[in-house]
PDB file of C-alpha atoms in Angstrom:
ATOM      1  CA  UNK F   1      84.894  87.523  91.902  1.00 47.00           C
ATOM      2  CA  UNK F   2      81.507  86.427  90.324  1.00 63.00           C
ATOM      3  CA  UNK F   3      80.792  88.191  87.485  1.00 69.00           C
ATOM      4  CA  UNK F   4      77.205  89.621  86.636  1.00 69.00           C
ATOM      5  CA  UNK F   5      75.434  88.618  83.222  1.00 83.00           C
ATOM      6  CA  UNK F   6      74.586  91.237  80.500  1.00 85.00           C
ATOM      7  CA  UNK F   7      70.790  90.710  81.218  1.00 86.00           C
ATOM      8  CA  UNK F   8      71.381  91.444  85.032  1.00 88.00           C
ATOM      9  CA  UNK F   9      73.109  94.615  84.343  1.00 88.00           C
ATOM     10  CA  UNK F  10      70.544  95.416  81.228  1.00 91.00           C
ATOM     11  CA  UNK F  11      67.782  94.814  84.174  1.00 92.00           C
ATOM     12  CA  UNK F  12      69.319  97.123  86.746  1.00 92.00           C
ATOM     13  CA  UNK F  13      69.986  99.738  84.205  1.00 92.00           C
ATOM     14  CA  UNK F  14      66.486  99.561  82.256  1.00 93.00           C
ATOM     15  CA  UNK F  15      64.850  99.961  86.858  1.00 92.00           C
ATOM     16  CA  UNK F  16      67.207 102.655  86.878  1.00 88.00           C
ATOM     17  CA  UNK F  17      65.926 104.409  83.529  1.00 86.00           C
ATOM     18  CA  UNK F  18      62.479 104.219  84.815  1.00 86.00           C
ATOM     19  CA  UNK F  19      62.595 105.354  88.054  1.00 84.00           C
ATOM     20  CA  UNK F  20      64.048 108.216  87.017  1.00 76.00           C
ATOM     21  CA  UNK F  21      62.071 108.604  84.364  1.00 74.00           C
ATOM     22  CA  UNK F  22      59.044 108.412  86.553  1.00 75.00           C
ATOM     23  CA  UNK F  23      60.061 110.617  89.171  1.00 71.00           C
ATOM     24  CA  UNK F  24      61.666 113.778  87.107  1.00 66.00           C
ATOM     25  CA  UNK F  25      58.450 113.907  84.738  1.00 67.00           C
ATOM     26  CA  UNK F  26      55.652 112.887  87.283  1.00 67.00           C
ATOM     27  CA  UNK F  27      54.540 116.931  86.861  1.00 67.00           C
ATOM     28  CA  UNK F  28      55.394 119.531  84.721  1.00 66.00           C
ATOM     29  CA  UNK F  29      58.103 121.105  86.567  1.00 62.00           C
ATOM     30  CA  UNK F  30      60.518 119.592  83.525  1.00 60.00           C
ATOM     31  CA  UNK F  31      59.534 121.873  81.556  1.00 65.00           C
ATOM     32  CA  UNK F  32      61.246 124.802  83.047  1.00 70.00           C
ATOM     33  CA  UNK F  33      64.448 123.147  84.118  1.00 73.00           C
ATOM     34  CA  UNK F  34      66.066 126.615  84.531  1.00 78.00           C
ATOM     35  CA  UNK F  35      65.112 128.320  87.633  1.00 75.00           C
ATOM     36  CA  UNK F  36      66.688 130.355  90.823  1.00 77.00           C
ATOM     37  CA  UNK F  37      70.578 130.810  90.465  1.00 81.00           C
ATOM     38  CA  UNK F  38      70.417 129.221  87.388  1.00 83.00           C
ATOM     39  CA  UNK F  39      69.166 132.027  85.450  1.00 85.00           C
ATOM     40  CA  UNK F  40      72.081 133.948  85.874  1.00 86.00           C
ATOM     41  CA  UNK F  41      74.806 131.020  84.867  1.00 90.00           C
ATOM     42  CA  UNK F  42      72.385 130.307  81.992  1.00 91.00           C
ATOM     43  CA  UNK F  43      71.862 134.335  80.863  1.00 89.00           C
ATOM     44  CA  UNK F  44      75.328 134.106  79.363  1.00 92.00           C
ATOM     45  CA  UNK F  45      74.203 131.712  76.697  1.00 93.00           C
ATOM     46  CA  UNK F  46      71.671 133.516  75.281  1.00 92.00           C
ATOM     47  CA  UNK F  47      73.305 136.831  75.295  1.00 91.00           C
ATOM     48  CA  UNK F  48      76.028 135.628  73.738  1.00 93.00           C
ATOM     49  CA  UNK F  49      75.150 133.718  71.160  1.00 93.00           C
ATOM     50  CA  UNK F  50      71.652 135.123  70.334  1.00 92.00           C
ATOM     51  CA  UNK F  51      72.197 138.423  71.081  1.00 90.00           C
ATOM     52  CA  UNK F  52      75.652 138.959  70.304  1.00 90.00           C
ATOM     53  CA  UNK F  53      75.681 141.401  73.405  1.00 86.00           C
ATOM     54  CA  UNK F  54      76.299 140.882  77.151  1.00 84.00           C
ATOM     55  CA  UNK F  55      73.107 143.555  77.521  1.00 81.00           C
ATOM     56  CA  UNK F  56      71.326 140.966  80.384  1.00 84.00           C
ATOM     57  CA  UNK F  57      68.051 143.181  79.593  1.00 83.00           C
ATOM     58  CA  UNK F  58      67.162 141.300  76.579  1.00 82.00           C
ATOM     59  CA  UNK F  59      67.705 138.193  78.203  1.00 81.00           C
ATOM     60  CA  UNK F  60      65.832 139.417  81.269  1.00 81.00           C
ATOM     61  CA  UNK F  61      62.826 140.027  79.035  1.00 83.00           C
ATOM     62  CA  UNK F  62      62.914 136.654  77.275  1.00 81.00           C
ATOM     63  CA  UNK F  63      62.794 134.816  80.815  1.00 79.00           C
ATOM     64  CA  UNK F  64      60.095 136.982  81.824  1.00 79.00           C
ATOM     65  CA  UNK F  65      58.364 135.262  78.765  1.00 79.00           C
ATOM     66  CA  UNK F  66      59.300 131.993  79.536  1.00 74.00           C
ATOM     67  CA  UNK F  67      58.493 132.429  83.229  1.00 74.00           C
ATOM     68  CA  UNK F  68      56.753 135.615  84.239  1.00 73.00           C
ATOM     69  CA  UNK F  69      58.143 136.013  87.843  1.00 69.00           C
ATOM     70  CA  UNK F  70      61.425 134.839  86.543  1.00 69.00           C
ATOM     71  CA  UNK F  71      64.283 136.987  87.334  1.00 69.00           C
ATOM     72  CA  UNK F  72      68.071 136.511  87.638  1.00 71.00           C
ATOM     73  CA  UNK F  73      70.442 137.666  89.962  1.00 81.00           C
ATOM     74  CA  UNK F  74      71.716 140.471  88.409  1.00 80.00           C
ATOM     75  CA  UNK F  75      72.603 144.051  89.638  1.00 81.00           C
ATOM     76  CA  UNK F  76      73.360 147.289  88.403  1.00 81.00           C
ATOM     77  CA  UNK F  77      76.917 148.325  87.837  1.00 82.00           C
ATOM     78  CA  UNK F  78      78.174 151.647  86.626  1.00 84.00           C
ATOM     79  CA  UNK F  79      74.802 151.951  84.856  1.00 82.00           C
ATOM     80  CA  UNK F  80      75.200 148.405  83.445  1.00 80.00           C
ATOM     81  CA  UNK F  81      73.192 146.102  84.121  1.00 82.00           C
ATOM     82  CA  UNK F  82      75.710 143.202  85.623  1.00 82.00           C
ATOM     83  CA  UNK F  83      75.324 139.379  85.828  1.00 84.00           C
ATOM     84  CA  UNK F  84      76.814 138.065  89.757  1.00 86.00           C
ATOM     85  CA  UNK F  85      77.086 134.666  88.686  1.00 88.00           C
ATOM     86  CA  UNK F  86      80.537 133.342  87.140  1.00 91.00           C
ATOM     87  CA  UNK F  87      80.495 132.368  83.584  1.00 92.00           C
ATOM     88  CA  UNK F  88      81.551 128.678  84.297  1.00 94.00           C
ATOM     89  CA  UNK F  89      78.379 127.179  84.108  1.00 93.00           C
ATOM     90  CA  UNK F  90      77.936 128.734  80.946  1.00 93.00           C
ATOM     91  CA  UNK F  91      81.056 127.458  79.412  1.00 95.00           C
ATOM     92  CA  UNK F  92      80.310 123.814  80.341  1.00 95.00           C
ATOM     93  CA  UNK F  93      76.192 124.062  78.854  1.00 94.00           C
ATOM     94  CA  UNK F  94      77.826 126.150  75.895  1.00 96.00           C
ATOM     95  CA  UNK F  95      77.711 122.278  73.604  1.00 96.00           C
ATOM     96  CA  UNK F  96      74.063 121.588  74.937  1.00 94.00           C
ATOM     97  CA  UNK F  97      73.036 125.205  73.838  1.00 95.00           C
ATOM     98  CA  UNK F  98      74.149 124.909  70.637  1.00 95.00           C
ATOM     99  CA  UNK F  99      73.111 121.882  69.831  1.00 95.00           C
ATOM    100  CA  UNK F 100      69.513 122.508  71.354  1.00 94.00           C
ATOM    101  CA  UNK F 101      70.071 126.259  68.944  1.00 95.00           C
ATOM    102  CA  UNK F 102      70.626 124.141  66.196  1.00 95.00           C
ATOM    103  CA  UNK F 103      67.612 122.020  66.421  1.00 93.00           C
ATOM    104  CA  UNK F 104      65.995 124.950  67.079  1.00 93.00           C
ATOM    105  CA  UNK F 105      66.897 126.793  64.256  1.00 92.00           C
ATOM    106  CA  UNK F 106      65.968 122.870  61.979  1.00 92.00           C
ATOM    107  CA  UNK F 107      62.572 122.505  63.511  1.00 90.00           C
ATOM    108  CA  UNK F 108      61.827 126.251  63.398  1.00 86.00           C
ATOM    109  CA  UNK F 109      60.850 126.833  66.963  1.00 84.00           C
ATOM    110  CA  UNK F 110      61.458 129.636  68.572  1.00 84.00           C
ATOM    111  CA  UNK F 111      65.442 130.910  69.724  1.00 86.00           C
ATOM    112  CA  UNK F 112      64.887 133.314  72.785  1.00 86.00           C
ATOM    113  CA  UNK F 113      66.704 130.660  74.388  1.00 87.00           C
ATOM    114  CA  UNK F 114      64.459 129.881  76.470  1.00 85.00           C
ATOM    115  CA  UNK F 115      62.217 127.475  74.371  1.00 86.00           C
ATOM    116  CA  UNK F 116      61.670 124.123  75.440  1.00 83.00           C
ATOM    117  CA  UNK F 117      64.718 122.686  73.446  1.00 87.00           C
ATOM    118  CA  UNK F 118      66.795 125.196  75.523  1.00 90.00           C
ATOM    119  CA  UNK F 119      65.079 123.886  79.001  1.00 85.00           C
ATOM    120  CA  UNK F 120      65.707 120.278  78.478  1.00 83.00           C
ATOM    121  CA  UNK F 121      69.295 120.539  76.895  1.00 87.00           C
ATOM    122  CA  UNK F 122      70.007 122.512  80.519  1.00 86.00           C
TER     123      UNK F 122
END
């Protein structure tokens, strides 16, 4: 078995880097990484750790900010207003969020939780 140098593998990663690089941020569509279904994984974030309440209006109204046109998919229950995703997704961003809450909270930018910081630790 022939093995491959550390400049052939440095090579292949650094194509790698850029191509993907290139493609993902040839337009702004980055900036808004959560979209569609993922509103409703994400909404759990937000509520719970910025609003301290699984009340899905508030978090409704701060993706309306972030993307007017936005909307989850949530429903009404019992006169509650109901998230249909499954909190799993949630659970597994819940380090990203924080950290990307943290940085927030540092730099002073905003913590609807919807902020930039929030879209590109998603």
């Amino acid at each position: 078995m022939k093995k491959y140098s550390v400049a052939v593998i440095f090579f292949i990663l650094a194509i790698s880097l850029v191509y993907t690089v290139k493609s993902r941020w040839k337009d702004d569509s980055w900036k808004m990484t959560i979209s569609a279904d993922g509103y409703g994984y994400y909404a759990y974030l937000p509520c719970v750790f910025i609003y301290h309440s699984l009340d899905f209006r508030k978090a409704i109204a701060e993706e309306q900010t972030a993307s007017p046109g936005a909307g989850g998919p949530f429903q009404l229950y019992e006169n509650k207003l109901t998230d249909k995703c499954f909190i799993g997704v949630a659970v597994l961003l819940t380090p990203f969020f924080l950290i990307a809450y943290l940085l927030s909270l540092m730099f002073g930018s905003g913590i609807g939780g919807y902020e930039f910081l929030f879209q590109a630790s998603v």
